[in-house]
Short mmCIF file of C-alpha atoms in Angstrom, two decimals:
data_model
loop_
_atom_site.label_atom_id
_atom_site.label_comp_id
_atom_site.label_asym_id
_atom_site.label_seq_id
_atom_site.Cartn_x
_atom_site.Cartn_y
_atom_site.Cartn_z
CA MET A 1 41.98 -65.45 20.89
CA ALA A 2 40.64 -66.69 17.61
CA SER A 3 37.05 -65.80 18.43
CA ASP A 4 38.08 -62.35 19.70
CA LEU A 5 40.04 -61.60 16.54
CA SER A 6 37.24 -62.85 14.32
CA GLU A 7 34.69 -60.67 16.13
CA ALA A 8 36.93 -57.62 15.90
CA ILE A 9 37.33 -58.11 12.15
CA ARG A 10 33.55 -58.50 11.72
CA VAL A 11 32.86 -55.27 13.64
CA PHE A 12 35.32 -53.28 11.60
CA GLU A 13 34.09 -54.74 8.33
CA GLN A 14 30.32 -54.55 8.81
CA GLU A 15 29.69 -51.81 11.33
CA LYS A 16 32.53 -49.48 10.53
CA GLY A 17 32.38 -50.06 6.82
CA ILE A 18 36.09 -50.90 6.51
CA PRO A 19 37.04 -53.50 3.89
CA ARG A 20 38.36 -56.81 5.29
CA ASP A 21 41.77 -56.58 3.63
CA LEU A 22 42.35 -53.16 5.20
CA VAL A 23 41.39 -54.52 8.63
CA LEU A 24 43.90 -57.36 8.28
CA LYS A 25 46.57 -54.98 7.07
CA THR A 26 45.98 -52.73 10.08
CA ILE A 27 46.31 -55.66 12.50
CA GLU A 28 49.53 -56.66 10.81
CA GLU A 29 50.96 -53.14 11.09
CA PHE A 30 49.91 -53.01 14.76
CA LEU A 31 51.87 -56.22 15.59
CA ILE A 32 54.90 -55.13 13.56
CA ALA A 33 54.96 -51.81 15.42
CA ALA A 34 54.83 -53.60 18.81
CA TYR A 35 57.64 -55.98 17.73
CA LYS A 36 59.81 -53.08 16.63
CA LYS A 37 59.20 -51.27 19.91
CA LYS A 38 60.46 -54.34 21.85
CA TYR A 39 63.35 -55.52 19.65
CA GLY A 40 64.39 -52.26 18.00
CA THR A 41 63.89 -53.48 14.43
CA ALA A 42 61.14 -54.81 12.19
CA GLU A 43 63.54 -56.19 9.60
CA ASN A 44 63.01 -59.84 10.50
CA VAL A 45 59.34 -59.88 11.72
CA ILE A 46 56.70 -61.88 9.81
CA VAL A 47 52.94 -61.76 10.54
CA ARG A 48 50.73 -64.53 9.19
CA PHE A 49 46.97 -65.23 9.31
CA ASN A 50 45.45 -68.69 9.03
CA ASP A 51 43.26 -69.64 6.06
CA GLU A 52 40.06 -68.69 7.86
CA GLU A 53 41.68 -65.38 8.92
CA THR A 54 40.57 -66.05 12.48
CA GLU A 55 44.07 -66.41 13.98
CA VAL A 56 47.26 -64.41 13.63
CA THR A 57 50.85 -65.47 14.42
CA VAL A 58 54.01 -63.39 14.78
CA PHE A 59 57.38 -64.89 13.76
CA SER A 60 60.93 -63.72 14.22
CA LYS A 61 63.17 -64.82 11.34
CA LYS A 62 66.75 -65.63 12.41
CA ARG A 63 69.82 -66.91 10.54
CA ILE A 64 71.59 -70.01 11.99
CA VAL A 65 75.30 -69.47 12.80
CA GLU A 66 78.08 -71.21 14.74
CA ASP A 67 77.62 -71.27 18.47
CA ASP A 68 80.49 -68.80 19.02
CA ASP A 69 79.55 -66.48 16.09
CA VAL A 70 76.30 -64.94 17.41
CA ASN A 71 76.76 -61.15 17.15
CA ASP A 72 73.05 -60.08 17.13
CA GLU A 73 70.60 -62.18 19.06
CA VAL A 74 67.64 -60.53 17.33
CA LEU A 75 68.80 -61.49 13.84
CA GLU A 76 70.94 -64.61 14.55
CA ILE A 77 70.62 -67.88 16.49
CA ALA A 78 73.25 -70.44 17.53
CA LEU A 79 73.14 -73.84 15.86
CA GLN A 80 72.73 -75.56 19.20
CA ASP A 81 69.66 -73.47 20.03
CA ALA A 82 68.26 -73.92 16.53
CA LEU A 83 68.36 -77.71 16.84
CA GLU A 84 65.94 -77.45 19.72
CA TYR A 85 63.36 -75.91 17.38
CA ASN A 86 64.16 -78.10 14.40
CA SER A 87 66.40 -81.15 14.48
CA GLU A 88 67.28 -80.71 10.82
CA SER A 89 68.67 -77.21 11.27
CA GLU A 90 71.99 -76.39 9.56
CA ILE A 91 74.34 -73.42 9.58
CA GLY A 92 73.23 -70.80 7.08
CA ASP A 93 69.54 -71.74 7.19
CA GLU A 94 66.83 -69.29 8.29
CA LEU A 95 64.58 -70.30 11.11
CA LEU A 96 61.13 -68.85 11.96
CA ILE A 97 60.64 -68.61 15.70
CA GLU A 98 57.11 -67.85 16.94
CA ILE A 99 56.77 -64.83 19.19
CA ASN A 100 53.91 -64.54 21.69
CA PRO A 101 52.41 -61.01 21.50
CA LYS A 102 51.84 -61.18 25.24
CA ASP A 103 55.61 -61.01 25.64
CA PHE A 104 55.63 -57.50 24.15
CA GLU A 105 56.18 -54.70 26.61
CA ARG A 106 53.08 -52.88 27.86
CA THR A 107 54.28 -49.52 26.56
CA ALA A 108 55.02 -51.07 23.18
CA VAL A 109 51.54 -52.54 22.96
CA GLN A 110 49.85 -49.28 24.02
CA SER A 111 51.84 -47.26 21.52
CA ALA A 112 51.09 -49.72 18.72
CA LYS A 113 47.41 -49.85 19.66
CA GLN A 114 47.17 -46.04 19.53
CA ARG A 115 48.73 -45.99 16.09
CA ALA A 116 46.38 -48.73 14.95
CA LYS A 117 43.32 -46.81 16.13
CA GLN A 118 44.50 -43.73 14.27
CA LYS A 119 45.08 -45.81 11.18
CA ILE A 120 41.60 -47.34 11.44
CA ARG A 121 40.01 -43.91 11.75
CA GLU A 122 41.83 -42.73 8.65
CA ILE A 123 40.80 -45.83 6.75
CA GLN A 124 37.20 -45.42 7.85
CA LYS A 125 37.19 -41.76 6.86
CA ASP A 126 38.68 -42.50 3.43
CA THR A 127 36.26 -45.38 2.87
CA LEU A 128 33.20 -43.32 3.75
CA TYR A 129 34.47 -40.36 1.75
CA SER A 130 34.86 -42.51 -1.36
CA GLU A 131 31.41 -44.00 -0.87
CA PHE A 132 29.52 -40.73 -0.33
CA ALA A 133 31.58 -38.59 -2.70
CA GLU A 134 30.36 -40.80 -5.54
CA LYS A 135 26.78 -40.14 -4.42
CA THR A 136 27.00 -36.35 -4.48
CA GLY A 137 23.78 -35.03 -6.01
CA GLU A 138 21.93 -38.28 -5.30
CA MET A 139 18.83 -38.68 -3.15
CA ILE A 140 19.24 -40.20 0.32
CA ILE A 141 16.83 -40.98 3.15
CA GLY A 142 17.66 -40.60 6.84
CA TYR A 143 16.00 -39.95 10.17
CA TYR A 144 15.94 -36.87 12.37
CA GLN A 145 18.36 -37.44 15.23
CA ARG A 146 19.02 -34.10 16.93
CA GLU A 147 19.13 -30.35 16.35
CA LYS A 148 21.79 -27.81 17.22
CA ASN A 149 21.83 -24.09 16.35
CA GLY A 150 19.16 -24.68 13.73
CA ASN A 151 21.17 -27.43 12.01
CA ILE A 152 19.56 -30.88 11.91
CA TYR A 153 21.68 -34.01 12.32
CA VAL A 154 20.35 -36.91 10.28
CA ASP A 155 21.12 -40.57 10.89
CA LEU A 156 22.25 -42.07 7.57
CA GLY A 157 23.18 -45.48 8.97
CA LYS A 158 26.96 -45.62 8.65
CA ILE A 159 27.43 -41.95 9.40
CA GLU A 160 25.61 -38.86 10.54
CA GLY A 161 24.63 -36.24 7.97
CA ILE A 162 24.01 -32.53 8.54
CA LEU A 163 21.04 -30.59 7.14
CA PRO A 164 22.10 -26.94 7.66
CA LYS A 165 19.47 -24.33 8.37
CA ARG A 166 20.25 -22.52 5.11
CA TYR A 167 19.37 -25.69 3.16
CA GLN A 168 16.04 -26.21 4.92
CA SER A 169 12.77 -25.10 3.34
CA PRO A 170 11.05 -22.34 5.35
CA ARG A 171 7.77 -24.27 5.04
CA GLU A 172 9.04 -27.36 6.82
CA ILE A 173 9.10 -28.28 10.52
CA TYR A 174 11.05 -31.34 11.71
CA ARG A 175 10.57 -33.53 14.78
CA PRO A 176 12.61 -36.38 16.29
CA ASN A 177 12.50 -39.63 14.28
CA ASP A 178 10.96 -37.86 11.28
CA ARG A 179 11.86 -39.44 7.96
CA ILE A 180 13.90 -36.91 5.96
CA LYS A 181 14.50 -37.13 2.23
CA ALA A 182 17.31 -34.94 0.87
CA ILE A 183 20.16 -34.88 -1.64
CA ILE A 184 23.84 -35.20 -0.76
CA TYR A 185 24.98 -31.68 -1.55
CA GLU A 186 28.61 -31.80 -0.41
CA VAL A 187 31.10 -34.19 1.22
CA GLU A 188 33.85 -32.60 3.34
CA LYS A 189 36.94 -34.14 4.97
CA GLN A 190 37.90 -32.60 8.30
CA GLU A 191 40.32 -33.42 11.11
CA SER A 192 37.47 -34.44 13.36
CA GLY A 193 35.88 -36.68 10.76
CA LEU A 194 33.66 -36.55 7.70
CA ASN A 195 30.86 -34.02 7.07
CA ILE A 196 27.98 -35.10 4.82
CA ILE A 197 26.10 -31.91 3.92
CA LEU A 198 22.45 -32.47 2.91
CA SER A 199 20.05 -30.11 1.11
CA ARG A 200 16.32 -29.81 0.44
CA THR A 201 16.49 -26.38 -1.22
CA HIS A 202 18.72 -27.15 -4.19
CA THR A 203 17.16 -27.47 -7.67
CA ASP A 204 18.63 -30.96 -7.97
CA PHE A 205 16.34 -32.00 -5.12
CA VAL A 206 13.32 -31.17 -7.28
CA LYS A 207 14.93 -32.91 -10.24
CA LYS A 208 15.47 -36.14 -8.28
CA LEU A 209 11.90 -36.07 -6.97
CA PHE A 210 10.56 -35.87 -10.52
CA GLU A 211 12.90 -38.62 -11.73
CA LEU A 212 11.56 -40.91 -9.00
CA GLU A 213 7.95 -40.19 -9.99
CA VAL A 214 8.21 -39.83 -13.80
CA PRO A 215 9.62 -42.81 -15.73
CA GLU A 216 9.87 -40.70 -18.90
CA LEU A 217 12.45 -38.49 -17.17
CA TYR A 218 14.45 -41.45 -15.95
CA ASP A 219 14.70 -43.04 -19.43
CA LYS A 220 15.40 -39.65 -21.12
CA THR A 221 12.21 -39.63 -23.19
CA VAL A 222 11.49 -36.31 -21.50
CA GLU A 223 14.38 -34.12 -20.36
CA ILE A 224 14.66 -31.13 -18.07
CA PHE A 225 16.03 -27.98 -19.69
CA LYS A 226 16.32 -25.86 -16.55
CA ILE A 227 14.91 -25.51 -13.04
CA VAL A 228 14.73 -22.31 -10.99
CA ARG A 229 13.39 -22.13 -7.49
CA GLU A 230 12.50 -19.92 -4.56
CA PRO A 231 12.51 -22.60 -1.83
CA GLY A 232 9.24 -22.87 0.03
CA TYR A 233 7.35 -20.63 -2.38
CA ARG A 234 7.59 -21.49 -6.08
CA THR A 235 9.52 -23.63 -8.54
CA LYS A 236 9.56 -23.32 -12.34
CA MET A 237 10.78 -26.22 -14.46
CA ALA A 238 11.20 -26.10 -18.27
CA ILE A 239 11.10 -29.47 -20.03
CA TYR A 240 11.05 -30.85 -23.55
CA SER A 241 10.31 -34.20 -25.19
CA ASN A 242 12.59 -36.23 -27.43
CA ARG A 243 9.55 -37.89 -29.00
CA GLU A 244 6.77 -36.10 -30.86
CA ASP A 245 4.10 -38.44 -29.51
CA VAL A 246 4.95 -37.71 -25.85
CA ASP A 247 3.63 -34.56 -24.18
CA PRO A 248 6.37 -33.53 -21.71
CA VAL A 249 4.10 -31.48 -19.46
CA GLY A 250 1.44 -34.18 -19.35
CA ALA A 251 4.03 -36.82 -18.51
CA CYS A 252 5.30 -34.82 -15.52
CA VAL A 253 1.87 -33.84 -14.24
CA GLY A 254 0.42 -37.32 -14.62
CA LEU A 255 -3.18 -38.47 -14.95
CA LYS A 256 -5.35 -36.09 -12.93
CA GLY A 257 -2.14 -34.60 -11.53
CA VAL A 258 -1.30 -37.69 -9.48
CA ARG A 259 2.45 -37.50 -10.16
CA ILE A 260 2.98 -33.85 -9.38
CA GLN A 261 0.70 -33.99 -6.35
CA SER A 262 3.00 -36.43 -4.58
CA ILE A 263 5.95 -34.12 -5.29
CA VAL A 264 4.08 -31.06 -4.02
CA LYS A 265 3.24 -33.03 -0.88
CA GLU A 266 6.91 -33.91 -0.31
CA MET A 267 7.76 -30.20 -0.73
CA GLU A 268 5.12 -29.21 1.83
CA GLY A 269 2.80 -27.46 -0.65
CA GLU A 270 5.37 -25.46 -2.60
CA LYS A 271 3.91 -24.33 -5.96
CA ILE A 272 5.42 -25.98 -9.03
CA ASP A 273 5.05 -24.66 -12.60
CA VAL A 274 5.90 -27.29 -15.21
CA LEU A 275 6.17 -25.63 -18.62
CA LYS A 276 7.37 -26.49 -22.10
CA TYR A 277 10.75 -25.27 -23.31
CA ASP A 278 10.74 -23.54 -26.71
CA PRO A 279 13.84 -22.47 -28.68
CA ASP A 280 11.95 -19.34 -29.78
CA PRO A 281 12.58 -16.83 -26.96
CA ARG A 282 9.16 -15.22 -27.47
CA GLU A 283 7.31 -18.47 -26.95
CA PHE A 284 9.62 -19.48 -24.12
CA ILE A 285 8.97 -16.20 -22.30
CA LYS A 286 5.21 -16.69 -22.75
CA ASN A 287 5.45 -20.15 -21.22
CA ALA A 288 7.77 -18.99 -18.42
CA LEU A 289 5.25 -16.45 -17.16
CA SER A 290 2.63 -19.13 -16.55
CA PRO A 291 0.10 -19.38 -15.00
CA ALA A 292 -0.49 -15.90 -16.51
CA GLU A 293 -1.67 -15.71 -20.12
CA VAL A 294 0.65 -13.51 -22.18
CA GLU A 295 -0.80 -11.97 -25.33
CA SER A 296 2.43 -10.85 -26.97
CA VAL A 297 6.19 -10.68 -26.37
CA ILE A 298 8.24 -7.87 -27.93
CA ILE A 299 12.04 -8.16 -28.20
CA LEU A 300 13.30 -4.71 -27.24
CA ASP A 301 17.04 -5.43 -27.35
CA GLU A 302 18.23 -8.84 -28.48
CA GLY A 303 21.87 -8.12 -27.63
CA LYS A 304 21.05 -7.17 -24.05
CA ARG A 305 18.36 -9.87 -23.90
CA HIS A 306 15.66 -7.38 -22.97
CA ALA A 307 12.04 -8.27 -23.75
CA LEU A 308 8.58 -6.89 -23.04
CA ALA A 309 5.58 -9.08 -22.23
CA VAL A 310 2.19 -7.49 -22.92
CA VAL A 311 -0.79 -8.80 -20.98
CA THR A 312 -4.39 -7.82 -20.40
CA ASP A 313 -5.28 -5.85 -17.26
CA ASN A 314 -6.68 -8.87 -15.43
CA GLN A 315 -3.48 -10.89 -16.02
CA LEU A 316 -0.96 -8.27 -14.85
CA SER A 317 -0.87 -9.19 -11.15
CA LEU A 318 -0.76 -12.90 -12.00
CA ALA A 319 2.17 -12.41 -14.41
CA ILE A 320 4.17 -10.37 -11.89
CA GLY A 321 3.28 -12.55 -8.90
CA LYS A 322 3.40 -11.79 -5.21
CA GLN A 323 6.32 -9.45 -4.54
CA GLY A 324 7.41 -9.95 -8.16
CA LEU A 325 8.21 -13.63 -7.59
CA ASN A 326 6.66 -15.01 -10.79
CA VAL A 327 8.40 -12.63 -13.19
CA ARG A 328 11.65 -12.88 -11.22
CA LEU A 329 11.72 -16.65 -11.59
CA ALA A 330 10.78 -16.31 -15.28
CA ASN A 331 13.77 -13.98 -15.77
CA ARG A 332 16.11 -16.59 -14.30
CA LEU A 333 14.52 -19.43 -16.26
CA VAL A 334 14.80 -17.87 -19.73
CA ASP A 335 17.88 -15.74 -18.92
CA TRP A 336 16.15 -12.61 -20.27
CA ASN A 337 15.25 -9.34 -18.59
CA ILE A 338 11.44 -9.29 -18.86
CA ASP A 339 9.23 -6.25 -18.35
CA VAL A 340 5.50 -6.91 -17.96
CA LYS A 341 3.08 -4.20 -19.13
CA THR A 342 -0.59 -3.81 -19.97
CA ILE A 343 -1.73 -2.45 -23.34
CA GLU A 344 -2.38 1.00 -21.92
CA GLN A 345 1.05 1.09 -20.25
CA PHE A 346 2.69 -0.13 -23.43
CA GLU A 347 1.12 2.58 -25.58
CA GLY A 348 2.62 5.21 -23.31
CA MET A 349 6.12 3.79 -23.66
CA ASP A 350 8.77 5.20 -25.97
CA VAL A 351 9.36 2.13 -28.09
CA SER A 352 9.72 1.51 -31.81
CA ALA A 353 6.78 2.04 -34.15
CA GLU A 354 7.09 -1.54 -35.35
CA ALA A 355 6.59 -2.85 -31.82
CA LYS A 356 3.57 -0.66 -31.22
CA LYS A 357 2.12 -1.63 -34.58
CA ALA A 358 2.49 -5.33 -33.73
CA VAL A 359 0.70 -4.98 -30.41
CA SER A 360 -1.98 -2.69 -31.82
CA ALA A 361 -2.73 -5.24 -34.51
CA LEU A 362 -2.88 -8.00 -31.90
CA PHE A 363 -5.46 -6.29 -29.72
CA ALA A 364 -7.59 -4.71 -32.45
CA ASP A 365 -11.14 -6.01 -32.77
CA GLU A 366 -12.20 -8.25 -35.63
CA GLU A 367 -13.40 -5.40 -37.82
CA SER A 368 -10.14 -3.54 -37.59
CA ASP A 369 -8.27 -6.78 -38.26
CA GLU A 370 -9.99 -7.00 -41.61
CA LYS A 371 -8.80 -3.53 -42.58
CA THR A 372 -5.28 -2.93 -43.77
CA GLU A 373 -3.33 0.24 -43.13
CA GLU A 374 -3.47 2.62 -46.09
CA ILE A 375 -0.06 3.58 -47.44
CA THR A 376 -0.03 6.63 -49.71
CA ARG A 377 3.47 8.07 -49.38
CA ILE A 378 6.68 6.57 -50.70
CA ASP A 379 8.51 7.11 -47.40
CA GLU A 380 5.88 4.88 -45.71
CA LEU A 381 6.84 1.87 -47.80
CA PRO A 382 8.64 -0.73 -45.67
CA GLY A 383 12.18 -1.52 -46.70
CA ILE A 384 12.64 1.34 -49.15
CA PRO A 385 16.13 2.92 -48.93
CA GLU A 386 16.33 6.48 -47.58
CA ARG A 387 18.50 7.37 -50.57
CA LEU A 388 15.68 6.70 -53.03
CA VAL A 389 13.12 8.50 -50.86
CA GLU A 390 15.31 11.62 -50.82
CA LEU A 391 16.07 11.47 -54.57
CA LEU A 392 12.37 11.22 -55.47
CA ARG A 393 11.51 14.00 -53.03
CA GLN A 394 14.05 16.27 -54.75
CA HIS A 395 12.16 15.70 -58.00
CA GLY A 396 8.81 16.41 -56.36
CA ILE A 397 7.71 12.76 -56.20
CA GLU A 398 6.46 11.95 -52.70
CA LEU A 399 3.18 10.11 -53.33
CA ILE A 400 2.93 6.55 -54.62
CA GLU A 401 0.16 7.65 -56.99
CA THR A 402 2.47 10.27 -58.51
CA PHE A 403 5.25 7.73 -58.99
CA LEU A 404 2.94 5.24 -60.74
CA SER A 405 1.51 7.93 -63.06
CA ILE A 406 4.93 8.77 -64.56
CA ASP A 407 6.28 6.76 -67.49
CA ILE A 408 9.26 4.53 -66.79
CA ASP A 409 11.25 6.29 -69.53
CA LYS A 410 10.80 9.65 -67.79
CA LEU A 411 11.71 8.16 -64.39
CA ALA A 412 14.89 6.66 -65.82
CA VAL A 413 16.24 10.09 -66.84
CA LEU A 414 15.96 11.51 -63.31
CA ASP A 415 19.34 12.33 -61.80
CA GLY A 416 20.62 9.61 -59.48
CA VAL A 417 17.77 7.14 -60.24
CA THR A 418 18.72 3.96 -62.10
CA GLN A 419 16.57 1.43 -63.89
CA GLN A 420 17.31 -1.04 -61.08
CA ASP A 421 16.07 1.52 -58.51
CA ILE A 422 12.80 1.91 -60.42
CA GLU A 423 12.24 -1.85 -60.57
CA SER A 424 13.06 -2.16 -56.86
CA ILE A 425 10.53 0.53 -55.92
CA LYS A 426 7.85 -1.04 -58.11
CA ALA A 427 8.47 -4.44 -56.49
CA ILE A 428 8.08 -2.93 -53.01
CA ILE A 429 4.85 -1.19 -54.08
CA ASP A 430 3.44 -4.39 -55.59
CA GLU A 431 4.21 -6.28 -52.38
CA ASN A 432 2.82 -3.76 -49.90
CA VAL A 433 0.20 -1.64 -51.69
CA GLU A 434 -3.10 -2.76 -53.13
CA ILE A 435 -4.02 -0.65 -56.19
CA ILE A 436 -7.81 -0.15 -56.43
CA GLU A 437 -9.17 1.20 -59.69
CA ASP A 438 -12.41 3.28 -59.75
CA ASN A 439 -14.76 1.59 -62.25
CA ASP A 440 -17.57 4.17 -61.99
CA GLU A 441 -18.18 5.88 -65.32
CA GLN A 442 -17.97 9.62 -65.45
CA LYS A 443 -21.18 11.40 -66.28
CA ALA A 444 -21.38 13.05 -69.64
CA SER A 445 -22.02 16.40 -68.04
CA ASP A 446 -18.69 16.15 -66.13
CA ILE A 447 -16.62 15.42 -69.25
CA LYS A 448 -15.13 18.35 -71.06
CA ALA A 449 -13.13 18.47 -74.22
CA GLU A 450 -10.50 20.55 -72.44
CA ASP A 451 -9.74 17.56 -70.21
CA PHE A 452 -8.29 15.70 -73.19
CA ILE A 453 -6.80 18.57 -75.23
CA PRO A 454 -3.58 20.36 -74.27
CA GLU A 455 -4.02 23.98 -73.22
CA ASP A 456 -2.03 25.22 -76.22
CA ASP A 457 -4.43 23.51 -78.62
CA GLN A 458 -7.64 24.52 -76.85
CA GLU A 459 -7.62 27.97 -78.57
CA ASP A 460 -7.82 26.29 -82.00
CA ILE A 461 -11.22 24.83 -81.33
CA SER A 462 -13.69 26.67 -83.66
CA ASP A 463 -17.16 27.74 -82.79
CA ASP A 464 -18.41 25.53 -85.64
CA ASP A 465 -17.45 22.47 -83.62
CA GLU A 466 -19.80 23.56 -80.85
CA GLU A 467 -23.54 22.71 -80.75
CA ASN A 468 -26.10 25.58 -81.24
CA PHE A 469 -29.00 25.73 -78.79
CA TYR A 470 -32.53 27.07 -79.63
CA GLU A 471 -36.01 27.30 -78.08
CA CYS A 472 -38.96 25.17 -79.18
CA PRO A 473 -41.51 27.50 -80.92
CA GLU A 474 -44.34 25.58 -79.23
CA CYS A 475 -43.32 25.03 -75.56
CA GLY A 476 -40.05 26.97 -75.23
CA SER A 477 -37.91 23.95 -74.25
CA GLU A 478 -34.20 23.88 -75.17
CA ILE A 479 -33.47 22.12 -78.48
CA THR A 480 -30.41 21.74 -80.75
CA ASP A 481 -29.99 21.92 -84.50
CA ASP A 482 -29.63 18.19 -84.83
CA MET A 483 -33.18 17.54 -83.52
CA SER A 484 -36.33 17.09 -85.61
CA LEU A 485 -38.80 16.68 -82.71
CA CYS A 486 -39.09 18.55 -79.41
CA PRO A 487 -38.25 16.17 -76.56
CA ASN A 488 -40.85 17.96 -74.36
CA CYS A 489 -44.00 18.56 -76.47
CA GLY A 490 -43.21 16.39 -79.51
CA VAL A 491 -43.81 19.12 -82.13
CA GLY A 492 -41.87 18.64 -85.37
CA PHE A 493 -39.53 21.28 -86.78
CA SER A 494 -36.64 21.79 -89.24
CA PHE A 495 -33.69 24.19 -89.51
CA GLU A 496 -32.77 26.28 -92.61
CA GLU A 497 -29.56 28.17 -93.22
CA ASP A 498 -29.80 31.98 -93.15
CA ASP A 499 -29.18 33.64 -96.56
CA ASP A 500 -27.09 36.34 -94.94
CA ASP A 501 -24.84 33.69 -93.55
CA GLU A 502 -24.52 32.17 -97.02
CA ASP A 503 -23.67 35.55 -98.49
CA ASP A 504 -21.01 36.02 -95.85
CA GLU A 505 -19.56 32.68 -96.73
CA GLU A 506 -19.50 33.60 -100.43
CA GLU A 507 -17.75 36.91 -99.68
CA LYS A 508 -15.15 35.06 -97.66
CA LYS A 509 -14.54 32.71 -100.59
CA ASP A 510 -14.09 35.68 -103.03
#
């Protein structure tokens, strides 16, 4: 009896995973139920185990009364009968009388045994549920046991797990006794037992694989920002480092790719893109579209999280991926709607001038990079209010050159234009326009007195102020009255005033 009980306790404890105290409690409840079935009450039953918990004894507790006062033989015992058990018995004492379980009725034992089995199953279910529920999301290793309707049943030791078809990678083929590594995705309690749902397609499966291979992830030196996955085809994982001296991508890839290669092998060749997370959405989108090289990212609508990635022609198919897989995963990773276009496609789009200007500047050759765009009109100045543009246009001032040529005092008297407006416009011009002065001297032949004299005063210029031209008497070259030698033949000459002219002057004086 002792050895049988001890073996039963060991089986329940070690093989069934039921704690020892719950096994003992179940045995106790089983015996109490059988006692109650036989005697109609469990009020006076006591179950005790020895110190080694290898033997169990059932006692019936009865109160000692006078020989003629026994009203309930289950709860009371006559003094005369009590003295047979204990010679020191006295009226009013309580006496424990051992009951042999074999004396219980067969039906009582069967009923109690059935209830005990049900109790043990419930205990086992609760125990396993508590154990595996705490491990949800953790990695576990089991062995292929059988397959039914595409679902694979995996031996986990204490219990059987289920790897549903929907949580199996399409790349993978399983055979009996294959070693299967998966995460505990869900733990379900059912009437028939406990369901341990496993998964190899969840993103946490990839995360756990990397944590097993990369110590920097385990100790939080490098952390995972987000993982997106198309099981069996491609996975994208964005990571960042908490230390400046640790390269997150290099840590996950490992020396010569040894770390990531073992993970790819476990995932049956599924492609994995490990990229660096960046808080700047433009840089993050560039990284997310790897392995394609993105030249520029334009934010089309920040509120709707709509962006445009511009790539060269030879990178377009790589950025989009087979059946759009690469850009689709990038969308999910950065949580932006990304359009991928080439330069030619982008130029044909109806987008803002600023966006086109940014991309045009990016793809211009080196010579064009050195040149700056010429701004000549006031309405082309960046940041200038439309109000000021319209006010200046009403006064006929549309060119920057015209604005700069007018005195500040004259600008200040224009209707609607304040001194602060003038200073604001000048600041914008100084910041965005380079003023180049022409240092070439004008030729003397191009300079006329009329250029410096108002039209009203030009009529007052007398003929006396003009030079008189003559011909050289020797060679006929043109000379003036301020010359003493001919610049062509070198002959000397002098000029004398005409007497008639002097007489005219005298008459004018009279």
